[in-house]
């Protein structure tokens, strides 16, 4: 019984500590500089620009999902396996 309480207490403590994050503007560490500007770019991006995910890394979905069950159309690439 005491072991269960200890595990439960540690779990609750871990959950409480994981929820107390602080959000503020990102700055480089004292004495450090941001990476140099990319080749061919005149301005130097700030930390928030560097954290944005490019479209190539996370493309938007371009296929419309089916709202209800429908028969699929003929698929020309659904071929039987070769012998």
PDB file of N, CA and C in Angstrom:
ATOM      1  N   UNK A   1       0.821  -1.187   0.000  1.00  0.00           N
ATOM      2  CA  UNK A   1       0.000   0.000   0.000  1.00  0.00           C
ATOM      3  C   UNK A   1       0.865   1.250   0.000  1.00  0.00           C
ATOM      4  N   UNK A   2       1.929   1.247   0.803  1.00  0.00           N
ATOM      5  CA  UNK A   2       2.798   2.416   0.876  1.00  0.00           C
ATOM      6  C   UNK A   2       3.562   2.592  -0.432  1.00  0.00           C
ATOM      7  N   UNK A   3       3.918   1.468  -1.055  1.00  0.00           N
ATOM      8  CA  UNK A   3       4.659   1.554  -2.321  1.00  0.00           C
ATOM      9  C   UNK A   3       3.769   2.142  -3.413  1.00  0.00           C
ATOM     10  N   UNK A   4       2.498   1.764  -3.422  1.00  0.00           N
ATOM     11  CA  UNK A   4       1.560   2.293  -4.404  1.00  0.00           C
ATOM     12  C   UNK A   4       1.388   3.792  -4.223  1.00  0.00           C
ATOM     13  N   UNK A   5       1.292   4.232  -2.971  1.00  0.00           N
ATOM     14  CA  UNK A   5       1.166   5.665  -2.699  1.00  0.00           C
ATOM     15  C   UNK A   5       2.408   6.416  -3.148  1.00  0.00           C
ATOM     16  N   UNK A   6       3.577   5.844  -2.922  1.00  0.00           N
ATOM     17  CA  UNK A   6       4.826   6.483  -3.328  1.00  0.00           C
ATOM     18  C   UNK A   6       4.886   6.622  -4.850  1.00  0.00           C
ATOM     19  N   UNK A   7       4.527   5.558  -5.552  1.00  0.00           N
ATOM     20  CA  UNK A   7       4.535   5.606  -7.021  1.00  0.00           C
ATOM     21  C   UNK A   7       3.523   6.623  -7.520  1.00  0.00           C
ATOM     22  N   UNK A   8       2.345   6.648  -6.921  1.00  0.00           N
ATOM     23  CA  UNK A   8       1.318   7.605  -7.305  1.00  0.00           C
ATOM     24  C   UNK A   8       1.781   9.032  -7.026  1.00  0.00           C
ATOM     25  N   UNK A   9       2.404   9.255  -5.892  1.00  0.00           N
ATOM     26  CA  UNK A   9       2.903  10.583  -5.538  1.00  0.00           C
ATOM     27  C   UNK A   9       3.996  11.033  -6.510  1.00  0.00           C
ATOM     28  N   UNK A  10       4.911  10.134  -6.855  1.00  0.00           N
ATOM     29  CA  UNK A  10       5.964  10.483  -7.805  1.00  0.00           C
ATOM     30  C   UNK A  10       5.382  10.763  -9.191  1.00  0.00           C
ATOM     31  N   UNK A  11       4.382  10.006  -9.577  1.00  0.00           N
ATOM     32  CA  UNK A  11       3.722  10.250 -10.861  1.00  0.00           C
ATOM     33  C   UNK A  11       3.038  11.602 -10.900  1.00  0.00           C
ATOM     34  N   UNK A  12       2.343  11.943  -9.835  1.00  0.00           N
ATOM     35  CA  UNK A  12       1.672  13.250  -9.752  1.00  0.00           C
ATOM     36  C   UNK A  12       2.695  14.383  -9.735  1.00  0.00           C
ATOM     37  N   UNK A  13       3.806  14.190  -9.024  1.00  0.00           N
ATOM     38  CA  UNK A  13       4.853  15.204  -8.977  1.00  0.00           C
ATOM     39  C   UNK A  13       5.474  15.398 -10.359  1.00  0.00           C
ATOM     40  N   UNK A  14       5.724  14.303 -11.059  1.00  0.00           N
ATOM     41  CA  UNK A  14       6.272  14.399 -12.421  1.00  0.00           C
ATOM     42  C   UNK A  14       5.313  15.102 -13.365  1.00  0.00           C
ATOM     43  N   UNK A  15       4.034  14.813 -13.249  1.00  0.00           N
ATOM     44  CA  UNK A  15       3.028  15.458 -14.078  1.00  0.00           C
ATOM     45  C   UNK A  15       2.964  16.960 -13.784  1.00  0.00           C
ATOM     46  N   UNK A  16       3.021  17.321 -12.517  1.00  0.00           N
ATOM     47  CA  UNK A  16       2.976  18.734 -12.146  1.00  0.00           C
ATOM     48  C   UNK A  16       4.210  19.478 -12.650  1.00  0.00           C
ATOM     49  N   UNK A  17       5.370  18.854 -12.565  1.00  0.00           N
ATOM     50  CA  UNK A  17       6.593  19.513 -13.026  1.00  0.00           C
ATOM     51  C   UNK A  17       6.630  19.641 -14.546  1.00  0.00           C
ATOM     52  N   UNK A  18       6.066  18.680 -15.240  1.00  0.00           N
ATOM     53  CA  UNK A  18       6.092  18.746 -16.702  1.00  0.00           C
ATOM     54  C   UNK A  18       5.134  19.800 -17.238  1.00  0.00           C
ATOM     55  N   UNK A  19       4.174  20.227 -16.449  1.00  0.00           N
ATOM     56  CA  UNK A  19       3.179  21.195 -16.907  1.00  0.00           C
ATOM     57  C   UNK A  19       3.574  22.635 -16.616  1.00  0.00           C
ATOM     58  N   UNK A  20       4.702  22.869 -15.968  1.00  0.00           N
ATOM     59  CA  UNK A  20       5.037  24.240 -15.590  1.00  0.00           C
ATOM     60  C   UNK A  20       6.106  24.814 -16.521  1.00  0.00           C
ATOM     61  N   UNK A  21       5.832  24.821 -17.815  1.00  0.00           N
ATOM     62  CA  UNK A  21       6.771  25.372 -18.791  1.00  0.00           C
ATOM     63  C   UNK A  21       6.650  26.883 -18.856  1.00  0.00           C
ATOM     64  N   UNK A  22       7.710  27.526 -19.286  1.00  0.00           N
ATOM     65  CA  UNK A  22       7.727  28.973 -19.408  1.00  0.00           C
ATOM     66  C   UNK A  22       7.913  29.326 -20.870  1.00  0.00           C
ATOM     67  N   UNK A  23       7.057  30.182 -21.405  1.00  0.00           N
ATOM     68  CA  UNK A  23       7.165  30.594 -22.799  1.00  0.00           C
ATOM     69  C   UNK A  23       7.619  32.048 -22.831  1.00  0.00           C
ATOM     70  N   UNK A  24       8.722  32.293 -23.525  1.00  0.00           N
ATOM     71  CA  UNK A  24       9.218  33.656 -23.687  1.00  0.00           C
ATOM     72  C   UNK A  24      10.007  33.724 -24.985  1.00  0.00           C
ATOM     73  N   UNK A  25      10.406  34.903 -25.345  1.00  0.00           N
ATOM     74  CA  UNK A  25      11.140  35.098 -26.586  1.00  0.00           C
ATOM     75  C   UNK A  25      12.490  34.388 -26.519  1.00  0.00           C
ATOM     76  N   UNK A  26      12.856  33.717 -27.601  1.00  0.00           N
ATOM     77  CA  UNK A  26      14.126  32.998 -27.639  1.00  0.00           C
ATOM     78  C   UNK A  26      15.269  33.963 -27.914  1.00  0.00           C
ATOM     79  N   UNK A  27      16.357  33.785 -27.200  1.00  0.00           N
ATOM     80  CA  UNK A  27      17.553  34.599 -27.385  1.00  0.00           C
ATOM     81  C   UNK A  27      18.758  33.664 -27.358  1.00  0.00           C
ATOM     82  N   UNK A  28      19.827  34.029 -28.081  1.00  0.00           N
ATOM     83  CA  UNK A  28      21.014  33.177 -28.006  1.00  0.00           C
ATOM     84  C   UNK A  28      21.650  33.248 -26.614  1.00  0.00           C
ATOM     85  N   UNK A  29      22.374  32.219 -26.249  1.00  0.00           N
ATOM     86  CA  UNK A  29      23.060  32.166 -24.965  1.00  0.00           C
ATOM     87  C   UNK A  29      24.105  33.284 -24.929  1.00  0.00           C
ATOM     88  N   UNK A  30      24.341  33.827 -23.757  1.00  0.00           N
ATOM     89  CA  UNK A  30      25.321  34.906 -23.626  1.00  0.00           C
ATOM     90  C   UNK A  30      26.681  34.456 -24.160  1.00  0.00           C
ATOM     91  N   UNK A  31      27.275  35.275 -24.995  1.00  0.00           N
ATOM     92  CA  UNK A  31      28.570  34.955 -25.571  1.00  0.00           C
ATOM     93  C   UNK A  31      28.479  34.159 -26.862  1.00  0.00           C
ATOM     94  N   UNK A  32      27.285  33.714 -27.234  1.00  0.00           N
ATOM     95  CA  UNK A  32      27.084  32.952 -28.459  1.00  0.00           C
ATOM     96  C   UNK A  32      26.351  33.819 -29.479  1.00  0.00           C
ATOM     97  N   UNK A  33      26.521  33.512 -30.744  1.00  0.00           N
ATOM     98  CA  UNK A  33      25.841  34.245 -31.806  1.00  0.00           C
ATOM     99  C   UNK A  33      24.926  33.294 -32.562  1.00  0.00           C
ATOM    100  N   UNK A  34      23.969  33.872 -33.275  1.00  0.00           N
ATOM    101  CA  UNK A  34      23.109  33.053 -34.119  1.00  0.00           C
ATOM    102  C   UNK A  34      23.920  32.524 -35.288  1.00  0.00           C
ATOM    103  N   UNK A  35      23.472  31.480 -35.939  1.00  0.00           N
ATOM    104  CA  UNK A  35      24.194  30.967 -37.097  1.00  0.00           C
ATOM    105  C   UNK A  35      24.272  32.038 -38.189  1.00  0.00           C
ATOM    106  N   UNK A  36      25.270  31.947 -39.067  1.00  0.00           N
ATOM    107  CA  UNK A  36      25.374  32.953 -40.129  1.00  0.00           C
ATOM    108  C   UNK A  36      24.172  32.871 -41.072  1.00  0.00           C
ATOM    109  N   UNK A  37      23.952  33.947 -41.798  1.00  0.00           N
ATOM    110  CA  UNK A  37      22.843  33.986 -42.753  1.00  0.00           C
ATOM    111  C   UNK A  37      23.066  32.929 -43.830  1.00  0.00           C
ATOM    112  N   UNK A  38      22.002  32.293 -44.316  1.00  0.00           N
ATOM    113  CA  UNK A  38      22.154  31.302 -45.379  1.00  0.00           C
ATOM    114  C   UNK A  38      22.788  31.928 -46.617  1.00  0.00           C
ATOM    115  N   UNK A  39      23.465  31.103 -47.380  1.00  0.00           N
ATOM    116  CA  UNK A  39      24.146  31.572 -48.585  1.00  0.00           C
ATOM    117  C   UNK A  39      23.138  32.218 -49.538  1.00  0.00           C
ATOM    118  N   UNK A  40      23.442  33.401 -49.994  1.00  0.00           N
ATOM    119  CA  UNK A  40      22.588  34.105 -50.935  1.00  0.00           C
ATOM    120  C   UNK A  40      21.489  34.917 -50.292  1.00  0.00           C
ATOM    121  N   UNK A  41      21.430  34.962 -48.996  1.00  0.00           N
ATOM    122  CA  UNK A  41      20.392  35.730 -48.301  1.00  0.00           C
ATOM    123  C   UNK A  41      21.042  36.924 -47.624  1.00  0.00           C
ATOM    124  N   UNK A  42      20.491  38.113 -47.853  1.00  0.00           N
ATOM    125  CA  UNK A  42      21.098  39.336 -47.331  1.00  0.00           C
ATOM    126  C   UNK A  42      20.829  39.510 -45.832  1.00  0.00           C
ATOM    127  N   UNK A  43      19.600  39.218 -45.395  1.00  0.00           N
ATOM    128  CA  UNK A  43      19.282  39.422 -43.980  1.00  0.00           C
ATOM    129  C   UNK A  43      19.531  38.146 -43.174  1.00  0.00           C
ATOM    130  N   UNK A  44      19.703  38.332 -41.888  1.00  0.00           N
ATOM    131  CA  UNK A  44      19.957  37.216 -40.981  1.00  0.00           C
ATOM    132  C   UNK A  44      18.647  36.864 -40.276  1.00  0.00           C
ATOM    133  N   UNK A  45      18.153  35.614 -40.393  1.00  0.00           N
ATOM    134  CA  UNK A  45      16.881  35.259 -39.758  1.00  0.00           C
ATOM    135  C   UNK A  45      16.986  35.262 -38.226  1.00  0.00           C
ATOM    136  N   UNK A  46      15.884  35.647 -37.576  1.00  0.00           N
ATOM    137  CA  UNK A  46      15.867  35.643 -36.113  1.00  0.00           C
ATOM    138  C   UNK A  46      15.475  34.235 -35.630  1.00  0.00           C
ATOM    139  N   UNK A  47      15.567  33.969 -34.329  1.00  0.00           N
ATOM    140  CA  UNK A  47      15.286  32.618 -33.821  1.00  0.00           C
ATOM    141  C   UNK A  47      13.893  32.106 -34.176  1.00  0.00           C
ATOM    142  N   UNK A  48      12.880  32.979 -34.172  1.00  0.00           N
ATOM    143  CA  UNK A  48      11.529  32.523 -34.501  1.00  0.00           C
ATOM    144  C   UNK A  48      11.442  32.076 -35.958  1.00  0.00           C
ATOM    145  N   UNK A  49      12.132  32.771 -36.859  1.00  0.00           N
ATOM    146  CA  UNK A  49      12.148  32.357 -38.267  1.00  0.00           C
ATOM    147  C   UNK A  49      12.842  31.010 -38.429  1.00  0.00           C
ATOM    148  N   UNK A  50      13.879  30.769 -37.646  1.00  0.00           N
ATOM    149  CA  UNK A  50      14.608  29.509 -37.753  1.00  0.00           C
ATOM    150  C   UNK A  50      13.786  28.319 -37.244  1.00  0.00           C
ATOM    151  N   UNK A  51      12.808  28.581 -36.367  1.00  0.00           N
ATOM    152  CA  UNK A  51      11.995  27.504 -35.808  1.00  0.00           C
ATOM    153  C   UNK A  51      10.758  27.188 -36.641  1.00  0.00           C
ATOM    154  N   UNK A  52      10.437  28.022 -37.638  1.00  0.00           N
ATOM    155  CA  UNK A  52       9.278  27.749 -38.485  1.00  0.00           C
ATOM    156  C   UNK A  52       9.574  26.556 -39.384  1.00  0.00           C
ATOM    157  N   UNK A  53       8.618  25.650 -39.482  1.00  0.00           N
ATOM    158  CA  UNK A  53       8.785  24.450 -40.305  1.00  0.00           C
ATOM    159  C   UNK A  53       8.513  24.830 -41.761  1.00  0.00           C
ATOM    160  N   UNK A  54       9.447  24.531 -42.682  1.00  0.00           N
ATOM    161  CA  UNK A  54       9.193  24.859 -44.080  1.00  0.00           C
ATOM    162  C   UNK A  54       8.078  23.990 -44.656  1.00  0.00           C
ATOM    163  N   UNK A  55       7.440  24.482 -45.707  1.00  0.00           N
ATOM    164  CA  UNK A  55       6.310  23.782 -46.312  1.00  0.00           C
ATOM    165  C   UNK A  55       6.738  22.416 -46.835  1.00  0.00           C
ATOM    166  N   UNK A  56       7.960  22.293 -47.334  1.00  0.00           N
ATOM    167  CA  UNK A  56       8.417  21.012 -47.860  1.00  0.00           C
ATOM    168  C   UNK A  56       8.503  19.955 -46.758  1.00  0.00           C
ATOM    169  N   UNK A  57       8.764  20.364 -45.524  1.00  0.00           N
ATOM    170  CA  UNK A  57       8.887  19.419 -44.421  1.00  0.00           C
ATOM    171  C   UNK A  57       7.521  18.983 -43.892  1.00  0.00           C
ATOM    172  N   UNK A  58       6.518  19.833 -44.042  1.00  0.00           N
ATOM    173  CA  UNK A  58       5.190  19.520 -43.513  1.00  0.00           C
ATOM    174  C   UNK A  58       4.139  20.029 -44.510  1.00  0.00           C
ATOM    175  N   UNK A  59       3.952  19.321 -45.621  1.00  0.00           N
ATOM    176  CA  UNK A  59       2.986  19.801 -46.616  1.00  0.00           C
ATOM    177  C   UNK A  59       1.551  19.672 -46.121  1.00  0.00           C
ATOM    178  N   UNK A  60       0.694  20.531 -46.667  1.00  0.00           N
ATOM    179  CA  UNK A  60      -0.726  20.448 -46.324  1.00  0.00           C
ATOM    180  C   UNK A  60      -1.368  19.321 -47.122  1.00  0.00           C
ATOM    181  N   UNK A  61      -2.412  18.779 -46.593  1.00  0.00           N
ATOM    182  CA  UNK A  61      -3.110  17.685 -47.271  1.00  0.00           C
ATOM    183  C   UNK A  61      -3.873  18.259 -48.461  1.00  0.00           C
ATOM    184  N   UNK A  62      -3.681  17.679 -49.635  1.00  0.00           N
ATOM    185  CA  UNK A  62      -4.354  18.164 -50.832  1.00  0.00           C
ATOM    186  C   UNK A  62      -5.448  17.211 -51.305  1.00  0.00           C
ATOM    187  N   UNK A  63      -5.662  16.138 -50.584  1.00  0.00           N
ATOM    188  CA  UNK A  63      -6.668  15.151 -50.966  1.00  0.00           C
ATOM    189  C   UNK A  63      -7.894  15.365 -50.087  1.00  0.00           C
ATOM    190  N   UNK A  64      -9.048  15.459 -50.722  1.00  0.00           N
ATOM    191  CA  UNK A  64     -10.266  15.636 -49.949  1.00  0.00           C
ATOM    192  C   UNK A  64     -10.704  14.282 -49.394  1.00  0.00           C
ATOM    193  N   UNK A  65     -10.936  14.226 -48.105  1.00  0.00           N
ATOM    194  CA  UNK A  65     -11.344  12.981 -47.471  1.00  0.00           C
ATOM    195  C   UNK A  65     -12.803  12.669 -47.790  1.00  0.00           C
ATOM    196  N   UNK A  66     -13.121  11.409 -47.792  1.00  0.00           N
ATOM    197  CA  UNK A  66     -14.503  11.001 -48.058  1.00  0.00           C
ATOM    198  C   UNK A  66     -15.336  11.209 -46.797  1.00  0.00           C
ATOM    199  N   UNK A  67     -16.493  11.824 -46.958  1.00  0.00           N
ATOM    200  CA  UNK A  67     -17.363  12.100 -45.823  1.00  0.00           C
ATOM    201  C   UNK A  67     -18.161  10.873 -45.409  1.00  0.00           C
ATOM    202  N   UNK A  68     -18.428   9.974 -46.348  1.00  0.00           N
ATOM    203  CA  UNK A  68     -19.185   8.768 -46.032  1.00  0.00           C
ATOM    204  C   UNK A  68     -18.667   7.638 -46.913  1.00  0.00           C
ATOM    205  N   UNK A  69     -19.124   6.463 -46.651  1.00  0.00           N
ATOM    206  CA  UNK A  69     -18.663   5.295 -47.385  1.00  0.00           C
ATOM    207  C   UNK A  69     -19.129   5.365 -48.837  1.00  0.00           C
ATOM    208  N   UNK A  70     -18.173   5.267 -49.756  1.00  0.00           N
ATOM    209  CA  UNK A  70     -18.484   5.294 -51.183  1.00  0.00           C
ATOM    210  C   UNK A  70     -17.629   4.248 -51.880  1.00  0.00           C
ATOM    211  N   UNK A  71     -18.149   3.723 -52.983  1.00  0.00           N
ATOM    212  CA  UNK A  71     -17.347   2.793 -53.775  1.00  0.00           C
ATOM    213  C   UNK A  71     -16.208   3.569 -54.438  1.00  0.00           C
ATOM    214  N   UNK A  72     -15.039   2.963 -54.429  1.00  0.00           N
ATOM    215  CA  UNK A  72     -13.900   3.603 -55.078  1.00  0.00           C
ATOM    216  C   UNK A  72     -13.985   3.409 -56.587  1.00  0.00           C
ATOM    217  N   UNK A  73     -13.471   4.384 -57.304  1.00  0.00           N
ATOM    218  CA  UNK A  73     -13.430   4.292 -58.751  1.00  0.00           C
ATOM    219  C   UNK A  73     -12.348   3.318 -59.191  1.00  0.00           C
ATOM    220  N   UNK A  74     -12.297   3.055 -60.487  1.00  0.00           N
ATOM    221  CA  UNK A  74     -11.310   2.142 -61.037  1.00  0.00           C
ATOM    222  C   UNK A  74      -9.911   2.723 -60.854  1.00  0.00           C
ATOM    223  N   UNK A  75      -8.987   1.916 -60.343  1.00  0.00           N
ATOM    224  CA  UNK A  75      -7.603   2.339 -60.137  1.00  0.00           C
ATOM    225  C   UNK A  75      -6.731   1.702 -61.217  1.00  0.00           C
ATOM    226  N   UNK A  76      -6.180   2.499 -62.149  1.00  0.00           N
ATOM    227  CA  UNK A  76      -5.376   1.916 -63.224  1.00  0.00           C
ATOM    228  C   UNK A  76      -4.060   1.309 -62.727  1.00  0.00           C
ATOM    229  N   UNK A  77      -3.636   1.613 -61.521  1.00  0.00           N
ATOM    230  CA  UNK A  77      -2.375   1.093 -60.995  1.00  0.00           C
ATOM    231  C   UNK A  77      -2.572  -0.151 -60.136  1.00  0.00           C
ATOM    232  N   UNK A  78      -3.808  -0.580 -59.934  1.00  0.00           N
ATOM    233  CA  UNK A  78      -4.100  -1.781 -59.159  1.00  0.00           C
ATOM    234  C   UNK A  78      -3.996  -2.985 -60.084  1.00  0.00           C
ATOM    235  N   UNK A  79      -2.785  -3.426 -60.331  1.00  0.00           N
ATOM    236  CA  UNK A  79      -2.514  -4.516 -61.262  1.00  0.00           C
ATOM    237  C   UNK A  79      -2.240  -5.812 -60.505  1.00  0.00           C
ATOM    238  N   UNK A  80      -2.538  -6.955 -61.114  1.00  0.00           N
ATOM    239  CA  UNK A  80      -2.212  -8.220 -60.441  1.00  0.00           C
ATOM    240  C   UNK A  80      -0.714  -8.414 -60.402  1.00  0.00           C
ATOM    241  N   UNK A  81      -0.209  -9.203 -59.453  1.00  0.00           N
ATOM    242  CA  UNK A  81       1.238  -9.414 -59.359  1.00  0.00           C
ATOM    243  C   UNK A  81       1.763 -10.175 -60.582  1.00  0.00           C
ATOM    244  N   UNK A  82       3.017  -9.886 -60.921  1.00  0.00           N
ATOM    245  CA  UNK A  82       3.631 -10.576 -62.055  1.00  0.00           C
ATOM    246  C   UNK A  82       3.976 -12.008 -61.662  1.00  0.00           C
ATOM    247  N   UNK A  83       3.993 -12.906 -62.653  1.00  0.00           N
ATOM    248  CA  UNK A  83       4.340 -14.318 -62.376  1.00  0.00           C
ATOM    249  C   UNK A  83       5.818 -14.499 -62.239  1.00  0.00           C
TER     250      UNK A  83
END
